[in-house]
Coordinates of C-alpha atoms in Angstrom, one line a residue:
Chain A
M411 CA 0.0 0.0 0.0
E412 CA 1.4 3.4 -1.0
V413 CA 0.3 7.0 -0.2
I414 CA -1.4 8.1 -3.6
Q415 CA 0.7 10.7 -5.3
V416 CA -2.3 12.9 -6.4
L417 CA -4.0 15.3 -4.3
H418 CA -7.6 16.6 -5.0
M419 CA -9.4 19.7 -3.5
N420 CA -12.3 18.8 -1.3
G421 CA -15.2 19.1 -3.9
S422 CA -18.0 19.7 -1.7
G423 CA -19.0 23.5 -1.1
A424 CA -20.1 23.1 2.5
G425 CA -18.9 21.5 5.8
D426 CA -16.1 22.4 8.2
F427 CA -13.3 20.7 6.0
S428 CA -14.7 22.0 2.7
Y429 CA -12.5 24.4 0.7
A430 CA -15.3 27.0 1.1
N431 CA -14.4 27.2 4.7
N432 CA -10.8 26.9 4.3
S433 CA -9.8 29.4 1.6
L434 CA -8.7 32.5 3.5
L435 CA -5.2 32.4 1.8
Q436 CA -6.6 32.1 -1.7
S437 CA -8.9 35.1 -0.8
K438 CA -5.8 37.2 0.3
V439 CA -4.1 36.3 -2.9
I440 CA -6.9 37.6 -5.0
S441 CA -7.0 40.9 -2.9
M442 CA -3.2 41.4 -3.3
T443 CA -3.4 40.9 -7.1
R444 CA -6.6 42.9 -7.5
P445 CA -5.0 46.1 -8.7
I446 CA -3.3 44.2 -11.5
A447 CA -6.4 42.5 -12.6
E448 CA -8.4 45.6 -12.6
E449 CA -5.9 47.6 -14.5
A450 CA -5.8 45.0 -17.1
I451 CA -9.6 44.7 -17.6
N452 CA -9.9 48.4 -17.6
N453 CA -7.4 49.0 -20.3
L454 CA -9.1 46.2 -22.3
Y455 CA -12.6 47.8 -22.0
C456 CA -11.3 51.3 -22.7
S457 CA -9.3 50.2 -25.7
T458 CA -12.3 48.4 -27.4
F459 CA -15.6 49.4 -25.8
P460 CA -17.2 46.1 -26.6
T461 CA -21.0 45.8 -26.4
S462 CA -20.8 42.3 -24.9
F463 CA -17.9 41.5 -22.5
T464 CA -17.0 37.7 -21.8
I465 CA -14.9 37.0 -18.7
A466 CA -13.6 33.6 -17.7
D467 CA -12.4 32.4 -14.2
L468 CA -10.3 29.4 -14.5
G469 CA -10.3 27.0 -11.3
C470 CA -13.2 29.0 -9.9
S471 CA -13.8 26.6 -6.9
S472 CA -16.9 26.7 -4.9
G473 CA -16.8 29.1 -1.9
P474 CA -16.6 32.7 -0.9
N475 CA -13.8 33.4 -3.5
T476 CA -15.6 32.0 -6.4
L477 CA -17.6 35.1 -7.3
M478 CA -15.3 37.6 -5.7
A479 CA -12.8 38.0 -8.5
V480 CA -15.4 38.3 -11.2
S481 CA -17.7 40.7 -9.4
Q482 CA -14.7 43.0 -8.8
L483 CA -13.9 42.7 -12.5
I484 CA -17.4 43.7 -13.5
K485 CA -17.6 46.5 -11.0
T486 CA -14.2 47.9 -12.4
V487 CA -15.7 47.8 -16.1
E488 CA -19.0 49.3 -14.9
N489 CA -17.2 52.1 -13.1
S490 CA -15.4 53.1 -16.3
R491 CA -18.6 52.7 -18.5
Q492 CA -20.7 54.7 -16.3
K493 CA -18.1 57.5 -16.0
L494 CA -17.6 57.6 -19.8
N495 CA -21.5 57.7 -20.2
K496 CA -21.5 54.5 -22.5
K497 CA -24.4 52.4 -23.0
P498 CA -25.0 49.3 -20.8
I499 CA -23.2 46.1 -22.0
E500 CA -23.9 42.3 -21.6
Y501 CA -21.5 40.3 -19.4
Q502 CA -21.0 36.7 -19.9
V503 CA -19.1 35.1 -17.0
L504 CA -17.7 31.6 -17.5
L505 CA -16.9 29.9 -14.2
N506 CA -14.7 26.8 -14.9
D507 CA -13.4 24.1 -12.7
L508 CA -13.1 20.4 -12.9
P509 CA -16.4 18.4 -13.3
G510 CA -16.2 17.3 -9.6
N511 CA -16.4 20.9 -8.5
D512 CA -19.6 21.7 -6.4
F513 CA -21.3 23.8 -9.2
N514 CA -24.7 23.3 -7.6
T515 CA -23.8 25.5 -4.5
I516 CA -22.4 28.2 -6.8
F517 CA -25.5 28.0 -9.0
K518 CA -27.9 28.2 -6.0
S519 CA -26.1 31.4 -4.7
L520 CA -26.3 33.2 -8.0
P521 CA -29.8 34.7 -7.9
N522 CA -28.9 36.6 -4.5
F523 CA -25.3 37.4 -5.7
L524 CA -26.6 39.1 -8.8
E525 CA -29.4 41.1 -6.9
N526 CA -26.6 42.3 -4.6
L527 CA -24.2 43.0 -7.5
K528 CA -26.7 45.1 -9.4
M529 CA -27.5 47.0 -6.2
E530 CA -23.8 47.7 -5.5
I531 CA -23.1 48.9 -9.1
G532 CA -26.3 51.0 -9.2
G533 CA -27.8 52.7 -12.3
D534 CA -28.8 50.8 -15.4
V535 CA -26.8 47.5 -15.6
G536 CA -27.0 45.3 -18.6
P537 CA -27.6 41.5 -18.3
C538 CA -25.0 39.5 -16.3
L539 CA -25.1 35.9 -17.6
F540 CA -23.4 33.4 -15.6
T541 CA -22.5 29.8 -16.9
G542 CA -20.6 26.9 -15.3
V543 CA -17.9 25.3 -17.6
P544 CA -16.9 21.9 -16.3
G545 CA -13.6 20.5 -17.5
S546 CA -9.7 20.7 -17.3
F547 CA -8.1 23.9 -18.4
Y548 CA -5.4 21.8 -19.8
G549 CA -7.8 21.4 -22.8
R550 CA -10.3 23.4 -24.8
L551 CA -13.1 24.9 -22.7
F552 CA -14.6 27.7 -24.7
P553 CA -15.5 28.4 -28.4
S554 CA -12.7 30.1 -30.7
K555 CA -12.2 33.8 -30.2
S556 CA -15.0 34.1 -27.6
V557 CA -13.5 35.3 -24.5
H558 CA -12.3 38.9 -23.7
F559 CA -10.7 38.4 -20.3
I560 CA -9.4 35.4 -18.5
H561 CA -8.5 35.3 -14.9
S562 CA -7.1 32.4 -12.9
S563 CA -5.8 32.6 -9.4
Y564 CA -4.0 30.0 -7.4
S565 CA -5.0 27.2 -9.8
L566 CA -2.2 26.7 -12.3
H567 CA 0.1 24.9 -9.8
W568 CA -2.3 21.9 -10.1
L569 CA -0.7 19.7 -12.7
S570 CA -2.9 17.7 -15.3
K571 CA -1.5 14.3 -13.9
V572 CA 1.1 12.7 -11.8
P573 CA 4.3 13.0 -13.7
Q574 CA 6.0 10.0 -15.1
G575 CA 9.4 8.9 -13.5
L576 CA 8.5 9.2 -9.9
E577 CA 9.6 5.6 -8.9
E578 CA 12.3 7.0 -6.4
S579 CA 9.8 9.2 -4.7
K580 CA 7.0 6.6 -3.8
R581 CA 6.3 7.8 -0.3
N582 CA 6.0 11.4 -1.1
I583 CA 3.2 13.6 -2.6
Y584 CA 5.6 16.2 -4.1
L585 CA 9.2 17.2 -4.1
V586 CA 11.1 16.9 -0.9
N587 CA 14.3 18.3 0.5
A588 CA 16.1 15.0 -0.6
S589 CA 14.6 14.5 -3.9
P590 CA 16.9 13.3 -6.6
K591 CA 17.4 15.3 -9.7
R592 CA 15.3 13.0 -11.8
V593 CA 12.2 13.6 -9.8
V594 CA 12.8 17.3 -9.8
K595 CA 13.2 17.2 -13.7
A596 CA 9.8 15.0 -13.9
Y597 CA 7.8 17.7 -12.3
Y598 CA 9.5 20.5 -14.2
K599 CA 8.8 18.6 -17.6
Q600 CA 5.1 17.9 -16.5
F601 CA 4.6 21.7 -15.6
Q602 CA 6.2 22.8 -18.9
E603 CA 3.9 20.4 -21.0
D604 CA 0.8 21.4 -19.1
F605 CA 1.5 25.2 -19.2
E606 CA 2.2 25.0 -23.0
L607 CA -1.1 23.3 -23.5
F608 CA -2.8 25.6 -21.5
L609 CA -1.5 28.6 -23.3
K610 CA -2.2 27.1 -26.7
C611 CA -5.9 26.5 -25.7
R612 CA -6.3 29.9 -24.2
G613 CA -4.7 31.5 -27.4
E614 CA -7.4 29.9 -29.3
E615 CA -10.2 31.1 -27.2
L616 CA -9.3 34.7 -26.6
V617 CA -10.5 37.3 -28.9
K618 CA -7.9 39.3 -30.7
G619 CA -6.3 41.8 -28.2
G620 CA -7.9 39.9 -25.3
S621 CA -6.2 39.9 -21.8
M622 CA -5.2 37.3 -19.4
V623 CA -4.2 37.8 -15.6
L624 CA -2.8 34.6 -14.1
T625 CA -1.6 34.2 -10.5
L626 CA 0.7 31.3 -9.8
L627 CA 2.6 30.1 -6.8
G628 CA 6.2 30.9 -6.9
R629 CA 9.3 30.8 -4.8
R630 CA 12.2 33.1 -3.9
S631 CA 14.9 30.5 -3.8
Q632 CA 16.8 29.1 -6.8
D633 CA 16.4 25.6 -5.2
P634 CA 13.2 23.8 -6.2
T635 CA 13.6 21.5 -3.2
S636 CA 14.0 24.4 -0.7
K637 CA 11.9 24.3 2.4
E638 CA 10.1 27.4 1.1
C639 CA 7.8 25.5 -1.2
C640 CA 8.2 21.9 -0.3
Y641 CA 8.1 21.7 3.4
I642 CA 4.3 21.6 3.8
W643 CA 3.9 18.8 1.3
E644 CA 6.8 16.8 3.1
L645 CA 5.1 17.1 6.4
L646 CA 1.7 16.1 4.9
A647 CA 3.3 13.0 3.3
L648 CA 4.7 12.1 6.7
A649 CA 1.3 12.5 8.3
L650 CA -0.4 10.5 5.5
N651 CA 2.2 7.8 5.8
D652 CA 1.6 7.6 9.5
M653 CA -2.1 7.4 8.9
V654 CA -1.6 4.4 6.4
S655 CA 0.5 2.6 9.0
Q656 CA -2.3 3.1 11.6
V657 CA -4.9 1.7 9.3
F658 CA -2.6 -1.4 9.0
F659 CA -2.4 -1.6 12.8
F660 CA -6.2 -1.1 13.2
Q661 CA -6.9 -3.7 10.4
N662 CA -4.8 -6.2 12.3
Y663 CA -6.4 -5.4 15.6
I664 CA -9.8 -6.0 14.0
I665 CA -8.6 -9.2 12.4
N666 CA -7.1 -10.4 15.8
F667 CA -10.0 -9.3 17.9
P668 CA -12.2 -12.4 17.4
K669 CA -9.3 -14.6 18.2
I670 CA -8.9 -13.0 21.6
C671 CA -12.5 -13.3 22.2
C672 CA -12.9 -17.0 21.4
Chain B
M523 CA -52.6 25.2 6.4
E524 CA -53.2 25.1 2.6
V525 CA -51.8 22.8 -0.1
I526 CA -49.0 24.8 -1.8
Q527 CA -50.0 26.0 -5.2
V528 CA -46.4 25.5 -6.8
L529 CA -45.0 22.2 -7.7
H530 CA -41.3 21.7 -8.0
M531 CA -39.4 19.0 -9.8
N532 CA -37.4 16.8 -7.6
G533 CA -33.8 18.6 -8.0
S534 CA -31.7 15.7 -7.0
G535 CA -30.2 13.5 -9.9
A536 CA -30.2 10.3 -7.9
G537 CA -32.5 8.2 -5.7
D538 CA -35.7 6.1 -6.4
F539 CA -37.9 9.3 -6.5
S540 CA -35.6 11.4 -8.6
Y541 CA -36.7 12.8 -11.7
A542 CA -33.7 10.9 -13.3
N543 CA -35.4 7.5 -12.4
N544 CA -39.1 8.8 -13.2
S545 CA -38.6 10.3 -16.7
L546 CA -39.5 7.6 -19.1
L547 CA -42.6 9.6 -20.5
Q548 CA -40.2 12.6 -21.2
S549 CA -37.9 10.2 -22.9
K550 CA -40.6 9.0 -25.2
V551 CA -41.6 12.7 -26.0
I552 CA -38.0 13.3 -27.1
S553 CA -38.0 10.3 -29.4
M554 CA -41.3 11.1 -30.9
T555 CA -40.3 14.5 -31.9
R556 CA -36.8 13.6 -32.8
P557 CA -37.4 13.6 -36.6
I558 CA -38.7 17.1 -36.4
A559 CA -35.7 18.4 -34.5
E560 CA -33.3 16.6 -36.6
E561 CA -34.8 18.0 -39.8
A562 CA -34.7 21.4 -38.3
I563 CA -31.1 21.3 -37.3
N564 CA -29.9 19.6 -40.5
N565 CA -31.6 22.5 -42.6
L566 CA -30.0 25.1 -40.4
Y567 CA -26.5 23.5 -40.8
C568 CA -26.8 22.9 -44.6
S569 CA -28.1 26.5 -45.2
T570 CA -25.1 28.2 -43.3
F571 CA -22.4 25.7 -42.9
P572 CA -21.1 27.5 -39.6
T573 CA -17.6 26.8 -38.3
S574 CA -18.9 26.8 -34.8
F575 CA -22.5 25.6 -33.9
T576 CA -24.2 26.6 -30.5
I577 CA -27.0 24.4 -29.3
A578 CA -29.2 25.2 -26.2
D579 CA -31.4 22.8 -24.4
L580 CA -33.8 24.6 -22.1
G581 CA -35.1 22.7 -19.1
C582 CA -32.5 20.2 -19.5
S583 CA -33.1 18.4 -16.1
S584 CA -30.8 16.0 -14.8
G585 CA -31.1 12.4 -15.7
P586 CA -30.9 10.1 -18.8
N587 CA -32.8 12.5 -21.1
T588 CA -30.4 15.4 -20.4
L589 CA -27.9 14.6 -23.0
M590 CA -30.1 12.4 -25.1
A591 CA -31.5 15.3 -27.2
V592 CA -28.4 17.2 -27.7
S593 CA -26.3 14.0 -28.6
Q594 CA -28.9 13.3 -31.3
L595 CA -28.6 16.8 -32.7
I596 CA -24.8 16.7 -32.8
K597 CA -24.9 13.3 -34.4
T598 CA -27.3 14.7 -37.1
V599 CA -25.0 17.6 -38.0
E600 CA -22.0 15.4 -37.9
N601 CA -23.7 12.9 -40.3
S602 CA -24.3 15.8 -42.9
R603 CA -21.0 17.4 -42.3
Q604 CA -18.9 14.2 -43.0
K605 CA -21.1 13.2 -46.0
L606 CA -20.6 16.5 -47.4
N607 CA -16.9 16.4 -46.5
K608 CA -16.8 19.7 -44.6
K609 CA -14.2 20.4 -42.1
P610 CA -14.8 19.5 -38.3
I611 CA -16.7 22.3 -36.5
E612 CA -16.8 23.4 -32.9
Y613 CA -19.9 22.6 -30.9
Q614 CA -21.0 24.6 -27.7
V615 CA -23.9 23.0 -25.9
L616 CA -25.7 25.1 -23.3
L617 CA -27.5 23.2 -20.9
N618 CA -30.1 25.2 -19.0
D619 CA -32.3 24.6 -16.1
L620 CA -33.2 26.4 -12.8
P621 CA -30.4 27.0 -10.2
G622 CA -31.8 24.2 -8.1
N623 CA -31.1 21.4 -10.9
D624 CA -28.5 18.9 -10.1
F625 CA -25.9 20.1 -12.5
N626 CA -23.2 18.4 -10.5
T627 CA -24.5 15.1 -11.6
I628 CA -24.7 16.1 -15.2
F629 CA -21.2 17.5 -15.1
K630 CA -19.6 14.3 -13.5
S631 CA -21.1 12.2 -16.2
L632 CA -19.7 14.5 -19.2
P633 CA -16.3 12.8 -19.5
N634 CA -17.6 9.4 -20.2
F635 CA -20.4 10.9 -22.4
L636 CA -18.0 12.8 -24.5
E637 CA -15.8 9.8 -24.9
N638 CA -18.6 7.7 -26.1
L639 CA -20.2 10.4 -28.3
K640 CA -16.9 10.8 -30.2
M641 CA -16.5 6.9 -30.6
E642 CA -20.1 6.7 -31.9
I643 CA -19.7 9.6 -34.4
G644 CA -16.2 8.3 -35.4
G645 CA -13.9 10.2 -37.7
D646 CA -12.3 13.6 -37.0
V647 CA -14.7 15.5 -34.5
G648 CA -14.2 19.1 -33.5
P649 CA -14.3 20.2 -29.7
C650 CA -17.7 19.6 -28.0
L651 CA -17.8 22.3 -25.2
F652 CA -20.4 21.6 -22.7
T653 CA -21.6 24.4 -20.2
G654 CA -24.3 24.8 -17.7
V655 CA -26.5 27.7 -17.7
P656 CA -28.6 28.1 -14.4
G657 CA -31.5 30.3 -14.6
S658 CA -35.2 30.7 -15.6
F659 CA -35.9 30.7 -19.3
Y660 CA -38.4 33.4 -18.5
G661 CA -35.4 35.8 -18.6
R662 CA -32.1 36.3 -20.5
L663 CA -29.8 33.3 -20.3
F664 CA -27.2 33.7 -23.4
P665 CA -25.4 36.6 -24.9
S666 CA -27.1 38.3 -27.8
K667 CA -27.2 36.7 -31.2
S668 CA -25.1 33.8 -29.9
V669 CA -27.2 30.6 -30.3
H670 CA -27.9 28.7 -33.5
F671 CA -30.4 26.2 -32.3
I672 CA -32.7 26.1 -29.3
H673 CA -34.5 22.9 -28.1
S674 CA -36.9 22.6 -25.3
S675 CA -38.9 19.5 -24.5
Y676 CA -41.7 19.2 -22.0
S677 CA -40.6 22.2 -20.1
L678 CA -42.7 25.1 -21.2
H679 CA -45.8 24.1 -19.3
W680 CA -44.1 25.2 -16.2
L681 CA -45.1 28.7 -15.4
S682 CA -42.8 31.4 -14.0
K683 CA -45.0 31.8 -10.9
V684 CA -48.3 31.0 -9.5
P685 CA -50.9 33.2 -11.3
Q686 CA -52.7 36.0 -9.5
G687 CA -56.3 35.5 -8.8
L688 CA -56.6 32.0 -7.6
E689 CA -58.4 32.8 -4.4
E690 CA -61.3 30.5 -5.5
S691 CA -59.0 27.6 -6.1
K692 CA -57.2 27.4 -2.8
R693 CA -57.2 23.6 -2.3
N694 CA -56.1 22.8 -5.8
I695 CA -52.8 22.9 -7.5
Y696 CA -54.0 23.5 -11.1
L697 CA -57.3 23.7 -13.0
V698 CA -59.9 21.3 -12.0
N699 CA -63.2 20.1 -13.7
A700 CA -65.2 22.7 -11.6
S701 CA -62.8 25.6 -11.9
P702 CA -64.5 28.9 -12.4
K703 CA -63.8 30.9 -15.6
R704 CA -61.7 33.5 -13.6
V705 CA -59.4 30.8 -12.5
V706 CA -59.1 29.5 -16.0
K707 CA -58.4 32.9 -17.2
A708 CA -55.7 33.6 -14.6
Y709 CA -53.7 30.5 -15.9
Y710 CA -54.2 31.5 -19.4
K711 CA -53.0 35.0 -18.8
Q712 CA -49.7 33.8 -16.9
F713 CA -49.1 31.5 -19.8
Q714 CA -49.5 34.3 -22.2
E715 CA -47.2 36.7 -20.3
D716 CA -44.6 34.0 -19.8
F717 CA -44.5 32.7 -23.3
E718 CA -44.3 36.2 -24.7
L719 CA -41.3 37.0 -22.5
F720 CA -39.7 33.7 -23.5
L721 CA -39.9 34.4 -27.1
K722 CA -38.7 38.0 -26.6
C723 CA -35.6 36.7 -24.8
R724 CA -34.9 33.9 -27.2
G725 CA -35.4 36.3 -30.2
E726 CA -32.6 38.4 -28.8
E727 CA -30.3 35.3 -28.1
L728 CA -30.8 33.6 -31.5
V729 CA -28.3 34.2 -34.4
K730 CA -30.0 35.5 -37.5
G731 CA -31.8 32.6 -39.3
G732 CA -31.4 30.5 -36.1
S733 CA -34.0 27.8 -35.4
M734 CA -36.0 26.6 -32.4
V735 CA -37.9 23.4 -31.8
L736 CA -40.2 23.5 -28.8
T737 CA -42.3 20.6 -27.5
L738 CA -45.2 21.6 -25.2
L739 CA -47.9 19.7 -23.6
G740 CA -51.2 20.2 -25.4
R741 CA -54.8 18.9 -25.4
R742 CA -57.2 17.7 -28.0
S743 CA -60.5 19.1 -26.2
Q744 CA -61.5 22.7 -26.5
D745 CA -62.5 22.7 -22.8
P746 CA -59.4 23.7 -20.6
T747 CA -60.9 21.9 -17.6
S748 CA -61.5 18.7 -19.4
K749 CA -60.3 15.5 -17.8
E750 CA -57.8 15.1 -20.6
C751 CA -55.3 17.6 -19.0
C752 CA -56.5 18.3 -15.5
Y753 CA -57.4 14.8 -13.9
I754 CA -54.0 14.0 -12.8
W755 CA -53.5 17.2 -10.9
E756 CA -57.0 17.0 -9.5
L757 CA -56.1 13.5 -8.0
L758 CA -52.7 14.9 -6.9
A759 CA -54.5 17.7 -5.1
L760 CA -56.9 15.2 -3.4
A761 CA -54.0 13.1 -2.2
L762 CA -51.9 16.1 -1.0
N763 CA -55.0 17.5 0.9
D764 CA -55.5 14.1 2.5
M765 CA -51.8 14.0 3.4
V766 CA -52.1 17.4 5.0
S767 CA -55.1 16.3 7.0
Q768 CA -53.1 13.3 8.2
V769 CA -50.3 15.4 9.3
F770 CA -52.8 17.4 11.5
F771 CA -54.2 14.0 12.9
F772 CA -50.5 12.9 13.5
Q773 CA -49.5 16.2 15.2
N774 CA -52.5 16.0 17.5
Y775 CA -51.7 12.3 18.3
I776 CA -48.1 13.4 19.2
I777 CA -49.4 16.2 21.4
N778 CA -51.8 14.1 23.1
F779 CA -49.6 11.1 23.6
P780 CA -47.7 12.4 26.7
K781 CA -51.1 13.1 28.2
I782 CA -52.1 9.5 27.9
C783 CA -49.0 8.4 29.3
C784 CA -49.1 10.5 32.5

């Protein structure tokens, strides 16, 4: 029995251990990068003045952050539009995540969210049309040349699959301090392939002159196995391995128990 | 206490009493109208040969019928395209239902469905991009002039709200054999308003020359209160009223029970 090498986010949108109730860090990251995203979308709007504006959020998740970024983006465009006295425009918001994401919870919250958004913006706001797009962003998601602005925060560090060549790293879930070079290279190669495919797909989907703001996890150190980025996964792997051994102990206990009784 | 006058579909996509496991009638209706829908989409494709084709299904529900209609429509277009030796096209499928619909179950089934669809079609198929659009079709759902083909089966008999003026019909859930004219008129007026709004919205969303195939419940009799269309709802109202009176009885029993014990 081995600790599996793939981690998934908790798909359910509710409960103490859900992503929705454990996503304060991701919320802070969206706030930190907010001025960059706002400037980008404002420049895009003011350079083209489209009558319909399609915004995609990739890796939208299900929780308080899901609609935070896009609502800020819509407010930014609306601020400029109303100042410049332009006619109301249509917004199409494409919320993307893997098919296992809790889209039901997002969709149920939309009627209230839209009511509040329109009240906050004030004035004459055009239709805000929200859709859910289930699928991996390492593949095509939207029609060709259909999206004006793509936003993705804290999602692109999730690889499309477990890299090949991790035989020497079986009891770990990511790079560790002692990872051999081959393992480091395997992760690096997988990221390169994934990111290239990501850019190719988005290149087909963005309208001419469209914009993209991507926020990725990074590190300050040159060393990819430095504690700065691996330590938490190393600790988690230790905990998981410990849990696995406990399961073995527990299984043995259950099996032996009737023998003690008899 | 009154029997509520609004009926909802069972939103959950699983379980014995789910719509998914009780939708054989709706499935038969889709099969019966299949030649009409196929002819309409084929004519549309062959008159314009678009490079991307957007199909919407309104009131898609969550169950075996959800993807049945759209997969037949895609197969029809693909059949013509391959016969005419045209280049692969992009499909965008917009699955719409109310925000309480079980979109999660649909989305989770999509990867397998797409794999099977591509295998069944065979040859070189373009991207098939599926999205969920939560919202009432008595309002805007899609961007202006963005949809080529709209399909809706067995959905448009659901009104947007309980009509006004049903004071004389309190213990019923729809028209009954003895409904006064005022009640008949109230339902008729609500349908007229709803359907007018529906057509207005779809008119804005369809591309020029786009098509729509709508399947609605009808009746042969001139009499709107004839048994042909009301009888099932009359029986259901009787059953619900009976259940409500049982609840009262049961409540009284519970309240009285401690008294008997003491």
